[in-house]
Tab-separated table of C-alpha atoms in Angstrom:
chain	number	residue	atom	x	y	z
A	1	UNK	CA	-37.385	-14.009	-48.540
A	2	UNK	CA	-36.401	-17.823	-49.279
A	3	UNK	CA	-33.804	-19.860	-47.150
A	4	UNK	CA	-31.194	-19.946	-49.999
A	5	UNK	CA	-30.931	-16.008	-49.779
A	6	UNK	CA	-29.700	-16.491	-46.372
A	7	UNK	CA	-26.311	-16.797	-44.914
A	8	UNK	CA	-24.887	-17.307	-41.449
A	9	UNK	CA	-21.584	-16.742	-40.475
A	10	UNK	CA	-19.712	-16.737	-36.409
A	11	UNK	CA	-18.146	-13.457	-36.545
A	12	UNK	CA	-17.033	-13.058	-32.862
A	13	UNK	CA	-17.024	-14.329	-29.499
A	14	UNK	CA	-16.718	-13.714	-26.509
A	15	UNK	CA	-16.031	-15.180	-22.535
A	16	UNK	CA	-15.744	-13.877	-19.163
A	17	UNK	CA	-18.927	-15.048	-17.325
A	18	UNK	CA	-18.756	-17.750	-15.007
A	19	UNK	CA	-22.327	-18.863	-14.917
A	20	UNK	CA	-25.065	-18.788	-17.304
A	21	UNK	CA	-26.127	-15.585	-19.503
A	22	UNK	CA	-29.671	-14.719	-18.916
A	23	UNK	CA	-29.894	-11.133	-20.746
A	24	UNK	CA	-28.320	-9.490	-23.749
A	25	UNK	CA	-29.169	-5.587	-24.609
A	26	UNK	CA	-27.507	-2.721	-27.066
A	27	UNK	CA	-25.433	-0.592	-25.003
A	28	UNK	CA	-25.470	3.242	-24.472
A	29	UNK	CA	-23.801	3.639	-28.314
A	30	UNK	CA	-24.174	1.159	-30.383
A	31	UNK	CA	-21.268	0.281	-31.200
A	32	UNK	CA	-21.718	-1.883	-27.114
A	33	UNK	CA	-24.005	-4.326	-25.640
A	34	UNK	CA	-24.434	-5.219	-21.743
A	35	UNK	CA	-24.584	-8.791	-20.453
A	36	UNK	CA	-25.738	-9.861	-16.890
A	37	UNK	CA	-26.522	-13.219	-16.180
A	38	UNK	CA	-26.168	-16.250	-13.088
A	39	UNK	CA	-22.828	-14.563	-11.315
A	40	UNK	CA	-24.467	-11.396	-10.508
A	41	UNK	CA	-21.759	-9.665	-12.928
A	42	UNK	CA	-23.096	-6.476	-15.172
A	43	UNK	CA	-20.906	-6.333	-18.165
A	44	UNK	CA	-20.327	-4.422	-21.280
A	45	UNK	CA	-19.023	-5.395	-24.640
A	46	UNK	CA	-17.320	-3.643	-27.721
A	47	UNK	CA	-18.733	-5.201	-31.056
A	48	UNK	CA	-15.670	-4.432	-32.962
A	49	UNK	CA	-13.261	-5.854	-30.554
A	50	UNK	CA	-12.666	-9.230	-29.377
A	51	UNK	CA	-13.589	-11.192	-26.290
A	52	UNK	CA	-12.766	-7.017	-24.371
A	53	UNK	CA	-15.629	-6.682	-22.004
A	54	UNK	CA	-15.270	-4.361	-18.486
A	55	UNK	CA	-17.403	-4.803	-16.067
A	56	UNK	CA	-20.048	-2.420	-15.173
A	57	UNK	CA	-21.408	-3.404	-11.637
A	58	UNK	CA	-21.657	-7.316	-9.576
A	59	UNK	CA	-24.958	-8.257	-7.468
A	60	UNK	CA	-24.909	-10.479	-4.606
A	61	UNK	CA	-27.485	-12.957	-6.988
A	62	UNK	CA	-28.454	-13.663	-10.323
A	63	UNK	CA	-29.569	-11.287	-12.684
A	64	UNK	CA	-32.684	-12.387	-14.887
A	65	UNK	CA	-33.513	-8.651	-15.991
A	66	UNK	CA	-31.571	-5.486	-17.141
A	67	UNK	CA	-33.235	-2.473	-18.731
A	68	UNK	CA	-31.678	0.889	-20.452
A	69	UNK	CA	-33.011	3.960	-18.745
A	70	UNK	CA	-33.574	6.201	-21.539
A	71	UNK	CA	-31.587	9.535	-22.036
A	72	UNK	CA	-29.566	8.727	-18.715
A	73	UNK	CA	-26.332	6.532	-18.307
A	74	UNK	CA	-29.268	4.402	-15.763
A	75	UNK	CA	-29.564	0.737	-16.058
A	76	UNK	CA	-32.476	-1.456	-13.843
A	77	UNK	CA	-31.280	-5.229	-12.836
A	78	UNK	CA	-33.669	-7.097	-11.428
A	79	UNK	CA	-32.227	-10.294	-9.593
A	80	UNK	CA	-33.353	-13.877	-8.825
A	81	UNK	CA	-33.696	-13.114	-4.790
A	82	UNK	CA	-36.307	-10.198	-5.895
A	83	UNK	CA	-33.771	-7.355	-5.802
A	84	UNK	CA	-34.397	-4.585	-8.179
A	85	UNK	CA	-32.021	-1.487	-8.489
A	86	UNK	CA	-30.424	1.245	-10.751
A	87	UNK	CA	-26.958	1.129	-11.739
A	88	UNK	CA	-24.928	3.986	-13.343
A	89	UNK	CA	-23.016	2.369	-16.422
A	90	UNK	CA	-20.417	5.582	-16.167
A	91	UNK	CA	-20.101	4.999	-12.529
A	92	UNK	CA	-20.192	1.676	-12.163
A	93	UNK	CA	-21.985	1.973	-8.671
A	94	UNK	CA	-25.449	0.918	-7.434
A	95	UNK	CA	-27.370	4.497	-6.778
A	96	UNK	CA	-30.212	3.021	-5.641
A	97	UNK	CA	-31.976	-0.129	-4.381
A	98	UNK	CA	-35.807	-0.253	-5.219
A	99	UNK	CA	-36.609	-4.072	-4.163
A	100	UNK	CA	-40.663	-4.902	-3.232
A	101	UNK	CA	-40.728	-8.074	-3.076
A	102	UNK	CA	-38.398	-11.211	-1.813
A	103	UNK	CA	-39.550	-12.757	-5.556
A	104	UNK	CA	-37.319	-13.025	-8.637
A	105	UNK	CA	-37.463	-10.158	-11.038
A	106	UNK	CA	-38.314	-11.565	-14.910
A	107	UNK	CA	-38.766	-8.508	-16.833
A	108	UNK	CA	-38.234	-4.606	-16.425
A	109	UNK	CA	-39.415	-2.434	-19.736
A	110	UNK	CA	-40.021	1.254	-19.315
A	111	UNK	CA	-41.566	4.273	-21.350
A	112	UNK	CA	-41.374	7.854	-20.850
A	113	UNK	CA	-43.276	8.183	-17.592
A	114	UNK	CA	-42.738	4.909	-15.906
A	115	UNK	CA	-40.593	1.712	-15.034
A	116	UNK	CA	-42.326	-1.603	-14.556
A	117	UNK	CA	-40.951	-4.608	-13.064
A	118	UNK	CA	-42.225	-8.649	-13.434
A	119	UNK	CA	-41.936	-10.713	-10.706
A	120	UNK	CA	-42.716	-14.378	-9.978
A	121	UNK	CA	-45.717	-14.130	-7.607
A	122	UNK	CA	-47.631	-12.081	-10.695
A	123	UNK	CA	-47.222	-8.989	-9.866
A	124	UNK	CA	-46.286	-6.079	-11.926
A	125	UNK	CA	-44.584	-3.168	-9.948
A	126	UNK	CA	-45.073	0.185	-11.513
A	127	UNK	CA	-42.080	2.939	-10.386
A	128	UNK	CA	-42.010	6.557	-11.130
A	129	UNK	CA	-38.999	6.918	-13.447
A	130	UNK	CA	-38.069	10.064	-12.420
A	131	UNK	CA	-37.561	9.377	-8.577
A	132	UNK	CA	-38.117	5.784	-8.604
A	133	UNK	CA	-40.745	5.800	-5.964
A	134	UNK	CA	-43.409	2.832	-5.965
A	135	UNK	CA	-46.786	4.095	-7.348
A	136	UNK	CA	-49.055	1.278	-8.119
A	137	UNK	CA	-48.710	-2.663	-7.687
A	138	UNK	CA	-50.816	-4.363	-10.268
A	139	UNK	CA	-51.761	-7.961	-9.732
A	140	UNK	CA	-52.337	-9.671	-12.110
A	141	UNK	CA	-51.879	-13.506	-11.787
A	142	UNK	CA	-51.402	-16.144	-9.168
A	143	UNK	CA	-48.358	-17.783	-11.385
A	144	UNK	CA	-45.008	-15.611	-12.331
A	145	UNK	CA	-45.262	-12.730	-14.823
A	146	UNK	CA	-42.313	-13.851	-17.232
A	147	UNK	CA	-42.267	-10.732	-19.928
A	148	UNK	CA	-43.685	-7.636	-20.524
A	149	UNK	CA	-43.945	-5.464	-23.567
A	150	UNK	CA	-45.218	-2.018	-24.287
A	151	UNK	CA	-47.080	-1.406	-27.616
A	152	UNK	CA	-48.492	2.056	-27.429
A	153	UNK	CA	-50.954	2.759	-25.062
A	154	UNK	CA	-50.878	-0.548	-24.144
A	155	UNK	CA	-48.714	-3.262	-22.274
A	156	UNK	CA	-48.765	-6.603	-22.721
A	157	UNK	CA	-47.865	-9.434	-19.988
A	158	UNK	CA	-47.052	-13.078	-20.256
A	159	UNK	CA	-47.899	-15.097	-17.389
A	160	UNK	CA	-46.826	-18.761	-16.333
A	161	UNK	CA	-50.468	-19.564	-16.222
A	162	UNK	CA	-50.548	-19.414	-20.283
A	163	UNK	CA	-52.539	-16.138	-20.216
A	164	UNK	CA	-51.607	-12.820	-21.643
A	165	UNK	CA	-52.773	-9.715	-19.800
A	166	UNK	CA	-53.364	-6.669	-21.318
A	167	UNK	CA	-53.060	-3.374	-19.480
A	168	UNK	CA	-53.798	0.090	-20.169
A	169	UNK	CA	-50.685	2.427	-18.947
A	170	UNK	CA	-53.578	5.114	-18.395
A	171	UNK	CA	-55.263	4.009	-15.537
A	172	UNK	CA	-53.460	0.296	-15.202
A	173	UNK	CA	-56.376	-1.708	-15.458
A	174	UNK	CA	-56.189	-4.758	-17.552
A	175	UNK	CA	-57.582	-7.108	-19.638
A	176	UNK	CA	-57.270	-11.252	-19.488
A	177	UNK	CA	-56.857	-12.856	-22.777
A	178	UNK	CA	-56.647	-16.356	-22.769
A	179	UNK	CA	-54.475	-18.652	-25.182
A	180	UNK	CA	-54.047	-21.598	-26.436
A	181	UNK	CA	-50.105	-22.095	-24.972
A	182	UNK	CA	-50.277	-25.021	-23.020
A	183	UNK	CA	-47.166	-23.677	-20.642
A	184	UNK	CA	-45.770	-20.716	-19.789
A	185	UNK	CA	-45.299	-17.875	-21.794
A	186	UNK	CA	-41.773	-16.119	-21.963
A	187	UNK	CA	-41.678	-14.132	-24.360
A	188	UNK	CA	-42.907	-11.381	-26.580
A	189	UNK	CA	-42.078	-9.485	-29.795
A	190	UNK	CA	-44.038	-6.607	-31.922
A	191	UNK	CA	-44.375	-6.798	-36.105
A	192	UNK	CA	-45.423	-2.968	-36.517
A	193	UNK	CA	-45.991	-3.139	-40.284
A	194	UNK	CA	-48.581	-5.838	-39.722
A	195	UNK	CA	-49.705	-5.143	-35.727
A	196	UNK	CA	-48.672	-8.400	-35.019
A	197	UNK	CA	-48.168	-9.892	-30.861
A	198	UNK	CA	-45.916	-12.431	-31.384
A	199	UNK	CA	-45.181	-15.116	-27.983
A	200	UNK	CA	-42.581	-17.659	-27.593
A	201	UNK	CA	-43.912	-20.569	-24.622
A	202	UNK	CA	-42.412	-23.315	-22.612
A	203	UNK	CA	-44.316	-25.225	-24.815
A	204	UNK	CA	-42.403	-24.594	-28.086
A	205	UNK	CA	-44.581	-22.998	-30.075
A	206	UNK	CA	-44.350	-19.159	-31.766
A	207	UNK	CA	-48.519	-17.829	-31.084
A	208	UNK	CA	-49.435	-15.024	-33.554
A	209	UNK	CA	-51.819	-12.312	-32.410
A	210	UNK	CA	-53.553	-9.575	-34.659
A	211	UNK	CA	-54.387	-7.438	-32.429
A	212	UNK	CA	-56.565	-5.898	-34.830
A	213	UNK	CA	-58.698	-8.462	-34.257
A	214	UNK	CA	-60.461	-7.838	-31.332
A	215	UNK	CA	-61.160	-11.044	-30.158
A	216	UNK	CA	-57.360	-11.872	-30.097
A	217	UNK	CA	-57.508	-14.616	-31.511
A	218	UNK	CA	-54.314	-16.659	-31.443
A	219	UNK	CA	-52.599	-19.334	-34.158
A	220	UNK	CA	-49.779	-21.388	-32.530
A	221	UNK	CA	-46.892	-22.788	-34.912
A	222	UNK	CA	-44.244	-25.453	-34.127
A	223	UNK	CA	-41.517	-23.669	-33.803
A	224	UNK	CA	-38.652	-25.714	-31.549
A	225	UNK	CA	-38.141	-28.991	-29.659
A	226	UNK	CA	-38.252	-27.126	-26.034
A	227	UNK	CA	-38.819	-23.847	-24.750
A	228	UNK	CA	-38.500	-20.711	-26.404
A	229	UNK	CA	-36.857	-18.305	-23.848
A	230	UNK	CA	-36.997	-15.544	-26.332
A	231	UNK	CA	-37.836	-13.800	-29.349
A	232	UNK	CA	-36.056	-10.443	-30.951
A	233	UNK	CA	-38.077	-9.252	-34.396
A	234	UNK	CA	-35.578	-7.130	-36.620
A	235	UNK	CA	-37.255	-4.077	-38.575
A	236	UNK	CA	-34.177	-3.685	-40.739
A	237	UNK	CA	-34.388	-7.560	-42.393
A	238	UNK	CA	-37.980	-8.576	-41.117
A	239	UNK	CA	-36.710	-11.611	-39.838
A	240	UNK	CA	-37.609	-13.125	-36.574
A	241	UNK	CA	-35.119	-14.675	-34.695
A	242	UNK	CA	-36.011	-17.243	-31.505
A	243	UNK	CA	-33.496	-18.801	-29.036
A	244	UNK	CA	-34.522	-22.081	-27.267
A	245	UNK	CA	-33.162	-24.213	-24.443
A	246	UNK	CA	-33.031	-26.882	-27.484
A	247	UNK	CA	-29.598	-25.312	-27.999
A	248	UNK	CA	-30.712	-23.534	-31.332
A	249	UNK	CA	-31.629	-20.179	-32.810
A	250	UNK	CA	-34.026	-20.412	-35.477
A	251	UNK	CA	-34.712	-17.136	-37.786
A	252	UNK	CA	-38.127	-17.051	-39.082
A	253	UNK	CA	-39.496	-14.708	-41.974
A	254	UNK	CA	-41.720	-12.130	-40.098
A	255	UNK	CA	-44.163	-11.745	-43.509
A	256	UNK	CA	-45.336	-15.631	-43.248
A	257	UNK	CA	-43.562	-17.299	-40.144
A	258	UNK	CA	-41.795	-19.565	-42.744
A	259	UNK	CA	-38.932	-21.081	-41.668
A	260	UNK	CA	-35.236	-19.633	-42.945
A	261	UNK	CA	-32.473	-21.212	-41.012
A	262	UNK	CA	-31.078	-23.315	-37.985
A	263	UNK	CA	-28.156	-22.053	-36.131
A	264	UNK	CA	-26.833	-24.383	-34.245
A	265	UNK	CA	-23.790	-27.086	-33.515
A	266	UNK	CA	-23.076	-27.161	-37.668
A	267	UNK	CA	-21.985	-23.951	-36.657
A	268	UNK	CA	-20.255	-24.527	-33.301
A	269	UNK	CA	-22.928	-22.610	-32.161
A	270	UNK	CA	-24.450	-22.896	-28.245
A	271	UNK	CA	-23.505	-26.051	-26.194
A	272	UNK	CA	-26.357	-25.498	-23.667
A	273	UNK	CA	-30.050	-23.694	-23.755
A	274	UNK	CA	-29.567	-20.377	-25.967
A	275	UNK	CA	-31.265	-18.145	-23.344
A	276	UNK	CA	-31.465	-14.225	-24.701
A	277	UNK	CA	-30.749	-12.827	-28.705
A	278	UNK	CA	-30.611	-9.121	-29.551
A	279	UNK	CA	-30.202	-7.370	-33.239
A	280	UNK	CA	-27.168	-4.963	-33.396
A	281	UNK	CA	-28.852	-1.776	-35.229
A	282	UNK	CA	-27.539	-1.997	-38.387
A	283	UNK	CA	-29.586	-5.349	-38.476
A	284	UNK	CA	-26.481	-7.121	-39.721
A	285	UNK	CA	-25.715	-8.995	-36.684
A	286	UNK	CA	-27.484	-11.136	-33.922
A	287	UNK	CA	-25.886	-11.586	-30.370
A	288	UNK	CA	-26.711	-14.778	-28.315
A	289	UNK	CA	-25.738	-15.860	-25.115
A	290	UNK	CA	-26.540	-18.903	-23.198
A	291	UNK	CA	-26.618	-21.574	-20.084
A	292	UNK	CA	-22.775	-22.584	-21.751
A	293	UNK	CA	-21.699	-19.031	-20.620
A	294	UNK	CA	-20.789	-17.677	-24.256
A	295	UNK	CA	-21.816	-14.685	-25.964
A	296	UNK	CA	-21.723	-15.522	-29.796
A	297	UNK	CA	-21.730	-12.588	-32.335
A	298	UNK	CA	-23.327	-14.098	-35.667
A	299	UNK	CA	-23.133	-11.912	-38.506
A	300	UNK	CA	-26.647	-12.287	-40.979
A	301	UNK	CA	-26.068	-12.043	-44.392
A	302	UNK	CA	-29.100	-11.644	-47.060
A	303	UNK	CA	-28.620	-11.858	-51.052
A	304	UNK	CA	-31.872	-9.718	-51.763
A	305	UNK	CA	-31.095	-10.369	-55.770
């Protein structure tokens, strides 16, 4: 895939938030997507209809986290003041409150048997998803635990003190893999096709991990002017897309980490950091929201002749 095959276009936008957008994820069809960001406000979003969003639940803080519960109508928030609870998107009510710790809430990610929540004083907090009782507190770092992400039999963790941690969901013990990030590490995306770890840092730079290789050994590329806050890999196009607090989104070619385009003010794109992307399912569009309180729909267009 070369540069010239691709095309960007700003299909749709929309407003409503009144503080930064922290989190972006496909809805319960997927023809919807839910927002939560810095008022506390749950929202979700038609992505055939213009600037309509309803909103699903509001917090009493910020909302750094949100996670799809599946084959329920369950969503998990986790907030900046530590809270973490379960909202019912038909509902629209908070069923149940499941906070641990007075410390902000970075990432949720579940699988079939579990929920697991980040939190800034390293800790990972592993819930039973089925009654949402606590079960086992791993710690894992003295520094903020900024992303997880579940390959398999495995989860990974990125860690404000530039390690990633790698823990078995069988027993939860873990493994420390050290990196050469020189800041935090935010992010983290999966290339199946090619077992690929893929982590987006405070320090601007995309680090590639086969982890095939079992010394996990990591190659860093140049990838913004400030730090990547996220990364969403598309199956459907194998592109890569990262958003930055340098107000950009850069899409990246997942088979050689080339670079394919820059979306940003040439295409009145973000004003402020780009904080969260997602890939609508049809792999057609990418979603973005930001610090400037937009949610921008950007439709992705490929000439594969």
């Amino acid at each position: 895939m070369l540069p010239s095959q691709i095309q960007i276009k700003k299909h749709k936008e929309y407003s409503g938030h009144t503080a930064a957008i922290y989190r972006l994820i496909e809805g319960y069809n997927t023809n919807t997507f839910i927002s939560a960001g810095g008022d506390g406000l749950v929202a979700v979003w038609n992505l055939s209809e213009d600037n309509v969003g309803n909103a699903i639940a509001k917090t009493t803080s910020s909302i750094f986290s949100v996670c799809k519960l599946p084959g329920t109508s369950l969503i998990a928030v986790g907030q900046l003041t530590g809270a973490l609870q379960i909202i019912d998107t038909e509902t629209h009510s908070i069923i149940i409150d499941i906070t641990q710790s007075p410390h902000i809430i970075f990432d949720i990610t579940v699988n079939e048997n579990y929920l697991f929540a980040s939190s800034g004083k390293g800790n990972v907090f592993v819930f039973d998803i089925s009654n949402f009782q606590l079960i086992h507190t791993i710690l894992l770092s003295e520094k903020s635990i900024r992303c997880l992400h579940i390959i398999n039999e495995n989860m990974y963790a990125g860690a404000s003190d530039n390690y990633l941690y790698k823990i078995s969901l069988h027993d939860f013990s873990f493994e420390k893999i050290e990196t050469p990030h020189t800041n935090s590490i935010f992010s983290l995306t999966y290339i199946p096709n090619t077992q690929q770890l893929i982590s987006g840092s405070r320090d601007a730079q995309l680090g590639i991990i086969n982890l095939n290789d079992e010394t996990h050994s990591m190659r860093l590329i140049p990838a913004h002017l400030n730090t990547i806050n996220h990364i969403a890999y598309c199956a459907g196009n194998g592109i890569i897309a990262t958003a930055s607090r340098d107000k950009t989104i850069r899409l990246w070619n997942a088979e050689d980490f080339t670079l394919l385009k820059v979306i940003d003010t040439k295409y009145e794109a973000h004003k402020n950091s780009v904080n969260n992307v997602f890939w609508t399912a049809d792999s057609k569009f990418l979603i973005s929201c930001g610090d400037d309180r937009r949610i921008i729909q950007w439709q992705i267009l490929i000439d594969n002749k």
